[in-house]
PDB file of C-alpha atoms in Angstrom:
ATOM      1  CA  MET A   1      -0.148   0.077   0.153  1.00  0.00           C
ATOM      2  CA  LYS A   2       2.605   2.264   0.847  1.00  0.00           C
ATOM      3  CA  ARG A   3       4.670   1.619  -2.822  1.00  0.00           C
ATOM      4  CA  ILE A   4       1.355   2.862  -4.225  1.00  0.00           C
ATOM      5  CA  PHE A   5       1.194   6.057  -2.224  1.00  0.00           C
ATOM      6  CA  LEU A   6       5.083   6.706  -3.291  1.00  0.00           C
ATOM      7  CA  ALA A   7       4.496   5.953  -6.928  1.00  0.00           C
ATOM      8  CA  LEU A   8       1.448   8.079  -6.988  1.00  0.00           C
ATOM      9  CA  PHE A   9       2.772  11.316  -5.306  1.00  0.00           C
ATOM     10  CA  VAL A  10       5.406  11.336  -7.362  1.00  0.00           C
ATOM     11  CA  LEU A  11       3.398  11.135 -10.403  1.00  0.00           C
ATOM     12  CA  ALA A  12       1.133  13.920  -9.024  1.00  0.00           C
ATOM     13  CA  LEU A  13       4.396  15.873  -8.282  1.00  0.00           C
ATOM     14  CA  SER A  14       5.639  15.517 -12.094  1.00  0.00           C
ATOM     15  CA  SER A  15       2.746  15.329 -14.123  1.00  0.00           C
ATOM     16  CA  LEU A  16       0.016  17.760 -13.188  1.00  0.00           C
ATOM     17  CA  PRO A  17      -1.620  18.440 -16.226  1.00  0.00           C
ATOM     18  CA  ALA A  18      -0.545  21.817 -18.623  1.00  0.00           C
ATOM     19  CA  ALA A  19      -3.110  24.371 -16.876  1.00  0.00           C
ATOM     20  CA  ALA A  20      -1.539  23.830 -13.969  1.00  0.00           C
ATOM     21  CA  GLN A  21       1.795  24.665 -14.952  1.00  0.00           C
ATOM     22  CA  LEU A  22       0.383  28.232 -14.285  1.00  0.00           C
ATOM     23  CA  LEU A  23       0.797  27.824 -10.824  1.00  0.00           C
ATOM     24  CA  GLU A  24       4.040  28.596  -9.037  1.00  0.00           C
ATOM     25  CA  GLU A  25       6.750  26.868  -9.972  1.00  0.00           C
ATOM     26  CA  ALA A  26       7.896  23.117  -7.151  1.00  0.00           C
ATOM     27  CA  THR A  27      10.728  22.443  -5.813  1.00  0.00           C
ATOM     28  CA  ASN A  28      12.623  20.129  -8.018  1.00  0.00           C
ATOM     29  CA  SER A  29      14.429  16.851  -6.503  1.00  0.00           C
ATOM     30  CA  ARG A  30      17.952  18.810  -7.450  1.00  0.00           C
ATOM     31  CA  GLU A  31      16.848  21.365  -5.017  1.00  0.00           C
ATOM     32  CA  VAL A  32      15.146  19.239  -1.719  1.00  0.00           C
ATOM     33  CA  ALA A  33      18.674  17.231  -1.561  1.00  0.00           C
ATOM     34  CA  MET A  34      20.391  20.687  -1.862  1.00  0.00           C
ATOM     35  CA  ILE A  35      18.279  22.074   1.189  1.00  0.00           C
ATOM     36  CA  PHE A  36      18.884  18.545   2.858  1.00  0.00           C
ATOM     37  CA  HIS A  37      22.220  18.843   2.897  1.00  0.00           C
ATOM     38  CA  LYS A  38      22.905  22.682   3.707  1.00  0.00           C
ATOM     39  CA  ILE A  39      20.635  22.537   6.804  1.00  0.00           C
ATOM     40  CA  SER A  40      22.473  19.103   7.625  1.00  0.00           C
ATOM     41  CA  ASN A  41      25.676  20.929   7.072  1.00  0.00           C
ATOM     42  CA  ILE A  42      26.952  17.891   4.704  1.00  0.00           C
ATOM     43  CA  LYS A  43      28.402  18.791   1.642  1.00  0.00           C
ATOM     44  CA  PRO A  44      27.240  16.562  -1.162  1.00  0.00           C
ATOM     45  CA  ASP A  45      29.106  15.030  -3.646  1.00  0.00           C
ATOM     46  CA  TYR A  46      29.194  17.312  -6.040  1.00  0.00           C
ATOM     47  CA  GLY A  47      30.754  15.348  -9.101  1.00  0.00           C
ATOM     48  CA  LEU A  48      27.573  13.055  -8.185  1.00  0.00           C
ATOM     49  CA  TRP A  49      25.526  15.360  -8.320  1.00  0.00           C
ATOM     50  CA  ALA A  50      26.980  16.649 -11.582  1.00  0.00           C
ATOM     51  CA  SER A  51      26.754  13.248 -13.535  1.00  0.00           C
ATOM     52  CA  TYR A  52      22.986  13.331 -13.110  1.00  0.00           C
ATOM     53  CA  THR A  53      22.116  16.929 -14.736  1.00  0.00           C
ATOM     54  CA  GLN A  54      20.365  17.098 -17.989  1.00  0.00           C
ATOM     55  CA  GLU A  55      23.084  19.016 -19.555  1.00  0.00           C
ATOM     56  CA  TYR A  56      25.835  15.784 -18.592  1.00  0.00           C
ATOM     57  CA  GLY A  57      23.596  13.053 -19.688  1.00  0.00           C
ATOM     58  CA  THR A  58      23.225  14.239 -23.330  1.00  0.00           C
ATOM     59  CA  ALA A  59      26.484  15.761 -23.784  1.00  0.00           C
ATOM     60  CA  LEU A  60      28.383  14.053 -26.316  1.00  0.00           C
ATOM     61  CA  ALA A  61      30.759  11.749 -25.317  1.00  0.00           C
ATOM     62  CA  GLU A  62      34.234  13.488 -26.090  1.00  0.00           C
ATOM     63  CA  SER A  63      32.421  16.834 -24.424  1.00  0.00           C
ATOM     64  CA  LYS A  64      31.560  14.877 -20.993  1.00  0.00           C
ATOM     65  CA  GLU A  65      34.697  15.753 -19.087  1.00  0.00           C
ATOM     66  CA  GLU A  66      34.424  18.868 -19.524  1.00  0.00           C
ATOM     67  CA  VAL A  67      30.757  19.534 -19.178  1.00  0.00           C
ATOM     68  CA  LEU A  68      30.834  17.625 -15.945  1.00  0.00           C
ATOM     69  CA  GLU A  69      33.213  20.203 -14.366  1.00  0.00           C
ATOM     70  CA  GLU A  70      31.144  22.967 -15.397  1.00  0.00           C
ATOM     71  CA  GLU A  71      27.712  21.440 -13.984  1.00  0.00           C
ATOM     72  CA  THR A  72      30.734  20.552 -11.147  1.00  0.00           C
ATOM     73  CA  LEU A  73      31.194  24.000 -10.421  1.00  0.00           C
ATOM     74  CA  LYS A  74      27.685  25.571 -10.587  1.00  0.00           C
ATOM     75  CA  MET A  75      26.403  22.710  -8.012  1.00  0.00           C
ATOM     76  CA  GLN A  76      29.386  24.062  -5.926  1.00  0.00           C
ATOM     77  CA  LEU A  77      28.319  27.664  -6.527  1.00  0.00           C
ATOM     78  CA  ALA A  78      24.377  27.378  -5.975  1.00  0.00           C
ATOM     79  CA  TYR A  79      25.191  25.229  -2.741  1.00  0.00           C
ATOM     80  CA  ALA A  80      27.438  28.133  -1.254  1.00  0.00           C
ATOM     81  CA  ASN A  81      24.680  30.550  -2.523  1.00  0.00           C
ATOM     82  CA  LEU A  82      21.578  28.548  -0.697  1.00  0.00           C
ATOM     83  CA  ASN A  83      20.159  30.608   1.639  1.00  0.00           C
ATOM     84  CA  VAL A  84      18.942  28.387   4.840  1.00  0.00           C
ATOM     85  CA  ASP A  85      17.077  30.984   6.672  1.00  0.00           C
ATOM     86  CA  TYR A  86      14.033  30.670   5.010  1.00  0.00           C
ATOM     87  CA  PRO A  87      14.907  28.144   2.073  1.00  0.00           C
ATOM     88  CA  LYS A  88      11.051  27.420   0.682  1.00  0.00           C
ATOM     89  CA  ILE A  89       9.680  24.026  -0.893  1.00  0.00           C
ATOM     90  CA  VAL A  90       6.706  24.286  -2.820  1.00  0.00           C
ATOM     91  CA  VAL A  91       5.288  21.234  -3.206  1.00  0.00           C
ATOM     92  CA  ARG A  92       2.340  21.090  -6.481  1.00  0.00           C
ATOM     93  CA  THR A  93      -0.045  17.919  -6.012  1.00  0.00           C
ATOM     94  CA  SER A  94      -3.354  17.462  -6.427  1.00  0.00           C
ATOM     95  CA  VAL A  95      -6.006  16.287  -4.089  1.00  0.00           C
ATOM     96  CA  LYS A  96     -10.104  15.169  -3.490  1.00  0.00           C
ATOM     97  CA  ALA A  97     -12.110  17.908  -2.112  1.00  0.00           C
ATOM     98  CA  ASN A  98     -15.597  17.868  -0.583  1.00  0.00           C
ATOM     99  CA  VAL A  99     -17.120  20.178   1.475  1.00  0.00           C
ATOM    100  CA  LYS A 100     -19.937  19.833   3.775  1.00  0.00           C
ATOM    101  CA  GLN A 101     -22.425  22.344   4.579  1.00  0.00           C
ATOM    102  CA  GLY A 102     -24.238  24.193   7.146  1.00  0.00           C
ATOM    103  CA  ARG A 103     -24.055  25.607  10.555  1.00  0.00           C
ATOM    104  CA  ASN A 104     -20.338  23.950  11.021  1.00  0.00           C
ATOM    105  CA  ALA A 105     -19.603  23.742   7.128  1.00  0.00           C
ATOM    106  CA  VAL A 106     -16.267  22.357   6.496  1.00  0.00           C
ATOM    107  CA  LEU A 107     -13.643  21.374   3.583  1.00  0.00           C
ATOM    108  CA  GLU A 108     -12.514  18.051   3.619  1.00  0.00           C
ATOM    109  CA  LEU A 109      -9.258  17.405   1.608  1.00  0.00           C
ATOM    110  CA  ASP A 110      -8.131  13.731   1.339  1.00  0.00           C
ATOM    111  CA  PHE A 111      -4.339  13.057   0.302  1.00  0.00           C
ATOM    112  CA  GLU A 112      -5.539   9.299  -1.031  1.00  0.00           C
ATOM    113  CA  ALA A 113      -2.510   8.054   0.946  1.00  0.00           C
ATOM    114  CA  PRO A 114      -2.231   5.972   4.695  1.00  0.00           C
ATOM    115  CA  ASP A 115      -0.756   8.027   7.151  1.00  0.00           C
ATOM    116  CA  PRO A 116       1.872   9.244   8.225  1.00  0.00           C
ATOM    117  CA  ILE A 117       1.494  12.062   4.698  1.00  0.00           C
ATOM    118  CA  TYR A 118       5.044  12.811   3.246  1.00  0.00           C
ATOM    119  CA  PHE A 119       6.347  14.417   0.018  1.00  0.00           C
ATOM    120  CA  PRO A 120       8.778  11.997  -1.868  1.00  0.00           C
ATOM    121  CA  TYR A 121      11.707  13.478  -3.697  1.00  0.00           C
ATOM    122  CA  HIS A 122      14.606  11.179  -5.464  1.00  0.00           C
ATOM    123  CA  PHE A 123      17.469  12.742  -6.496  1.00  0.00           C
ATOM    124  CA  ALA A 124      20.880  11.013  -6.973  1.00  0.00           C
ATOM    125  CA  GLU A 125      21.070   8.007  -5.370  1.00  0.00           C
ATOM    126  CA  ARG A 126      18.808   9.108  -2.715  1.00  0.00           C
ATOM    127  CA  ASP A 127      15.636   9.307  -1.303  1.00  0.00           C
ATOM    128  CA  TYR A 128      14.026  12.434   1.134  1.00  0.00           C
ATOM    129  CA  ALA A 129      10.769  12.741   3.028  1.00  0.00           C
ATOM    130  CA  VAL A 130       9.796  16.203   3.367  1.00  0.00           C
ATOM    131  CA  ILE A 131       7.160  16.288   6.333  1.00  0.00           C
ATOM    132  CA  ALA A 132       4.322  19.321   6.603  1.00  0.00           C
ATOM    133  CA  GLU A 133       4.311  19.573  11.004  1.00  0.00           C
ATOM    134  CA  ASN A 134       0.218  19.470  11.349  1.00  0.00           C
ATOM    135  CA  ILE A 135      -0.588  18.556   7.673  1.00  0.00           C
ATOM    136  CA  ASP A 136      -3.134  17.091   9.132  1.00  0.00           C
ATOM    137  CA  VAL A 137      -5.564  19.743  10.203  1.00  0.00           C
ATOM    138  CA  LEU A 138      -6.346  20.058   6.473  1.00  0.00           C
ATOM    139  CA  LYS A 139      -8.699  16.995   6.670  1.00  0.00           C
ATOM    140  CA  ASN A 140     -11.146  19.309   7.891  1.00  0.00           C
ATOM    141  CA  ILE A 141     -10.965  22.882   7.510  1.00  0.00           C
ATOM    142  CA  PRO A 142     -13.559  25.407   9.317  1.00  0.00           C
ATOM    143  CA  LEU A 143     -15.451  27.310   6.642  1.00  0.00           C
ATOM    144  CA  GLY A 144     -18.226  30.180   6.624  1.00  0.00           C
ATOM    145  CA  VAL A 145     -21.648  29.795   5.237  1.00  0.00           C
ATOM    146  CA  LEU A 146     -20.993  31.437   2.085  1.00  0.00           C
ATOM    147  CA  GLU A 147     -17.533  30.491   1.443  1.00  0.00           C
ATOM    148  CA  ALA A 148     -18.158  26.898   1.869  1.00  0.00           C
ATOM    149  CA  SER A 149     -21.145  27.092  -0.523  1.00  0.00           C
ATOM    150  CA  TYR A 150     -18.846  29.119  -3.159  1.00  0.00           C
ATOM    151  CA  ILE A 151     -16.188  26.477  -2.963  1.00  0.00           C
ATOM    152  CA  ARG A 152     -18.641  23.657  -3.352  1.00  0.00           C
ATOM    153  CA  ASN A 153     -20.088  24.944  -6.924  1.00  0.00           C
ATOM    154  CA  LYS A 154     -16.803  25.068  -8.237  1.00  0.00           C
ATOM    155  CA  LEU A 155     -15.778  21.760  -7.266  1.00  0.00           C
ATOM    156  CA  PRO A 156     -15.164  19.745 -10.576  1.00  0.00           C
ATOM    157  CA  LEU A 157     -17.570  16.352 -10.357  1.00  0.00           C
ATOM    158  CA  ASP A 158     -14.472  14.101  -9.637  1.00  0.00           C
ATOM    159  CA  LYS A 159     -13.712  16.242  -6.773  1.00  0.00           C
ATOM    160  CA  LYS A 160      -9.746  16.620  -7.776  1.00  0.00           C
ATOM    161  CA  VAL A 161      -8.421  20.011  -6.838  1.00  0.00           C
ATOM    162  CA  TYR A 162      -4.727  21.511  -7.036  1.00  0.00           C
ATOM    163  CA  LEU A 163      -3.315  21.728  -3.623  1.00  0.00           C
ATOM    164  CA  VAL A 164      -0.143  24.443  -3.642  1.00  0.00           C
ATOM    165  CA  MET A 165       2.163  24.470  -0.249  1.00  0.00           C
ATOM    166  CA  THR A 166       4.412  26.334   0.806  1.00  0.00           C
ATOM    167  CA  ALA A 167       6.872  24.886   3.115  1.00  0.00           C
ATOM    168  CA  ILE A 168       9.659  26.246   5.381  1.00  0.00           C
ATOM    169  CA  PRO A 169      12.314  23.402   6.508  1.00  0.00           C
ATOM    170  CA  TYR A 170      13.845  23.758   9.602  1.00  0.00           C
ATOM    171  CA  LYS A 171      15.175  20.566  10.785  1.00  0.00           C
ATOM    172  CA  THR A 172      16.813  17.034   9.076  1.00  0.00           C
ATOM    173  CA  ASP A 173      17.281  13.673  10.335  1.00  0.00           C
ATOM    174  CA  ALA A 174      20.878  12.903   8.459  1.00  0.00           C
ATOM    175  CA  LYS A 175      21.331   9.845  11.043  1.00  0.00           C
ATOM    176  CA  ASN A 176      18.681   8.256  11.464  1.00  0.00           C
ATOM    177  CA  PRO A 177      16.591   7.401   7.506  1.00  0.00           C
ATOM    178  CA  PHE A 178      12.901   6.489   7.897  1.00  0.00           C
ATOM    179  CA  VAL A 179      12.798   3.227   6.182  1.00  0.00           C
ATOM    180  CA  VAL A 180       9.045   2.351   3.826  1.00  0.00           C
ATOM    181  CA  GLU A 181      10.008  -1.326   2.464  1.00  0.00           C
ATOM    182  CA  ASP A 182      13.638  -1.378   2.248  1.00  0.00           C
ATOM    183  CA  THR A 183      13.904   2.438   0.547  1.00  0.00           C
ATOM    184  CA  PRO A 184      15.316   4.517   3.111  1.00  0.00           C
ATOM    185  CA  PHE A 185      14.258   8.095   3.058  1.00  0.00           C
ATOM    186  CA  TRP A 186      15.994  11.041   4.600  1.00  0.00           C
ATOM    187  CA  LEU A 187      13.658  13.493   6.866  1.00  0.00           C
ATOM    188  CA  MET A 188      13.279  17.118   6.480  1.00  0.00           C
ATOM    189  CA  LEU A 189      10.961  18.256   9.087  1.00  0.00           C
ATOM    190  CA  SER A 190       8.833  21.697   7.986  1.00  0.00           C
ATOM    191  CA  LYS A 191       6.241  24.086   8.860  1.00  0.00           C
ATOM    192  CA  ILE A 192       3.991  25.036   6.207  1.00  0.00           C
ATOM    193  CA  ALA A 193       3.966  28.485   5.562  1.00  0.00           C
ATOM    194  CA  THR A 194       1.162  28.672   2.716  1.00  0.00           C
ATOM    195  CA  LEU A 195      -1.412  27.231   1.184  1.00  0.00           C
ATOM    196  CA  GLU A 196      -3.328  27.463  -2.397  1.00  0.00           C
ATOM    197  CA  ILE A 197      -6.504  25.110  -3.466  1.00  0.00           C
ATOM    198  CA  TYR A 198      -7.454  25.779  -6.887  1.00  0.00           C
ATOM    199  CA  ASN A 199      -9.906  24.221  -9.447  1.00  0.00           C
ATOM    200  CA  ARG A 200      -8.954  23.076 -13.193  1.00  0.00           C
ATOM    201  CA  ASP A 201      -9.924  26.238 -14.505  1.00  0.00           C
ATOM    202  CA  LEU A 202      -7.257  27.804 -11.837  1.00  0.00           C
ATOM    203  CA  GLU A 203      -9.741  29.387  -9.663  1.00  0.00           C
ATOM    204  CA  SER A 204      -8.735  30.309  -6.176  1.00  0.00           C
ATOM    205  CA  LEU A 205     -10.966  28.459  -3.782  1.00  0.00           C
ATOM    206  CA  TRP A 206      -9.280  28.950  -0.933  1.00  0.00           C
ATOM    207  CA  SER A 207      -6.092  30.150   0.349  1.00  0.00           C
ATOM    208  CA  TRP A 208      -4.137  30.780   3.753  1.00  0.00           C
ATOM    209  CA  LYS A 209      -1.416  32.313   5.249  1.00  0.00           C
ATOM    210  CA  ALA A 210       0.665  31.643   8.262  1.00  0.00           C
ATOM    211  CA  SER A 211       0.779  34.947  10.493  1.00  0.00           C
ATOM    212  CA  TRP A 212       5.087  34.180  11.688  1.00  0.00           C
ATOM    213  CA  TYR A 213       5.718  33.780   7.618  1.00  0.00           C
ATOM    214  CA  THR A 214       4.545  37.527   6.651  1.00  0.00           C
ATOM    215  CA  LYS A 215       6.107  38.613   9.305  1.00  0.00           C
ATOM    216  CA  ALA A 216       9.384  36.783   8.500  1.00  0.00           C
ATOM    217  CA  MET A 217       9.089  38.236   4.826  1.00  0.00           C
ATOM    218  CA  MET A 218       8.215  41.675   6.327  1.00  0.00           C
ATOM    219  CA  SER A 219      11.248  41.820   7.841  1.00  0.00           C
ATOM    220  CA  THR A 220      13.449  39.952   5.230  1.00  0.00           C
ATOM    221  CA  GLU A 221      12.327  42.688   2.855  1.00  0.00           C
ATOM    222  CA  ASN A 222      13.008  45.456   5.423  1.00  0.00           C
ATOM    223  CA  ASN A 223      16.488  44.674   5.931  1.00  0.00           C
ATOM    224  CA  THR A 224      16.874  44.003   2.059  1.00  0.00           C
ATOM    225  CA  LYS A 225      16.133  47.515   2.073  1.00  0.00           C
ATOM    226  CA  LEU A 226      18.421  48.812   4.533  1.00  0.00           C
ATOM    227  CA  GLN A 227      21.657  47.217   2.889  1.00  0.00           C
TER     228      GLN A 227
END
């Protein structure tokens, strides 16, 4: 069951319909791996990572050594310039939504996956799992009466919607991997900063932003202006 879950989520993260490409770009596996290593203070094997780039994979045989050197340098620079104060990870996936109306109206989101819910990434012979704290609260989101009516009228027949989540990782476990059916996943804990839900027409159905994230971004902008 868990293996099916992983396959479904990899598909959902990488194969959303063309219309969804207008949404904020999702963080790719290489970027997730880089964030994990930076937070863990573990320098990656730049040469190995460079060998997994498209540029190296498609290079002519006589150019591979030169391309590998160039891509290795790019990896080193990207890692050195990565700011881990607020290294956001943008997750885009599809979930099933349902609205229960009435005095205690709620928006129910079904990830169609067993607990614990996590987002898997694979890069350069390693698997990473991004865990978003308190993601279970999304299973029952309180709504106002008008809000519930609006969302329900905008849901497609199959109830599938796009979920775009910004998560801010803050802690990793680089010693004890989380094993799922003999596959070790390196964990990265994160806090949910923003959430947005869209239907297939990319109409916004519901959104939320953490107050701490708003304050952090305002502080960052003010500090940038002072420099």
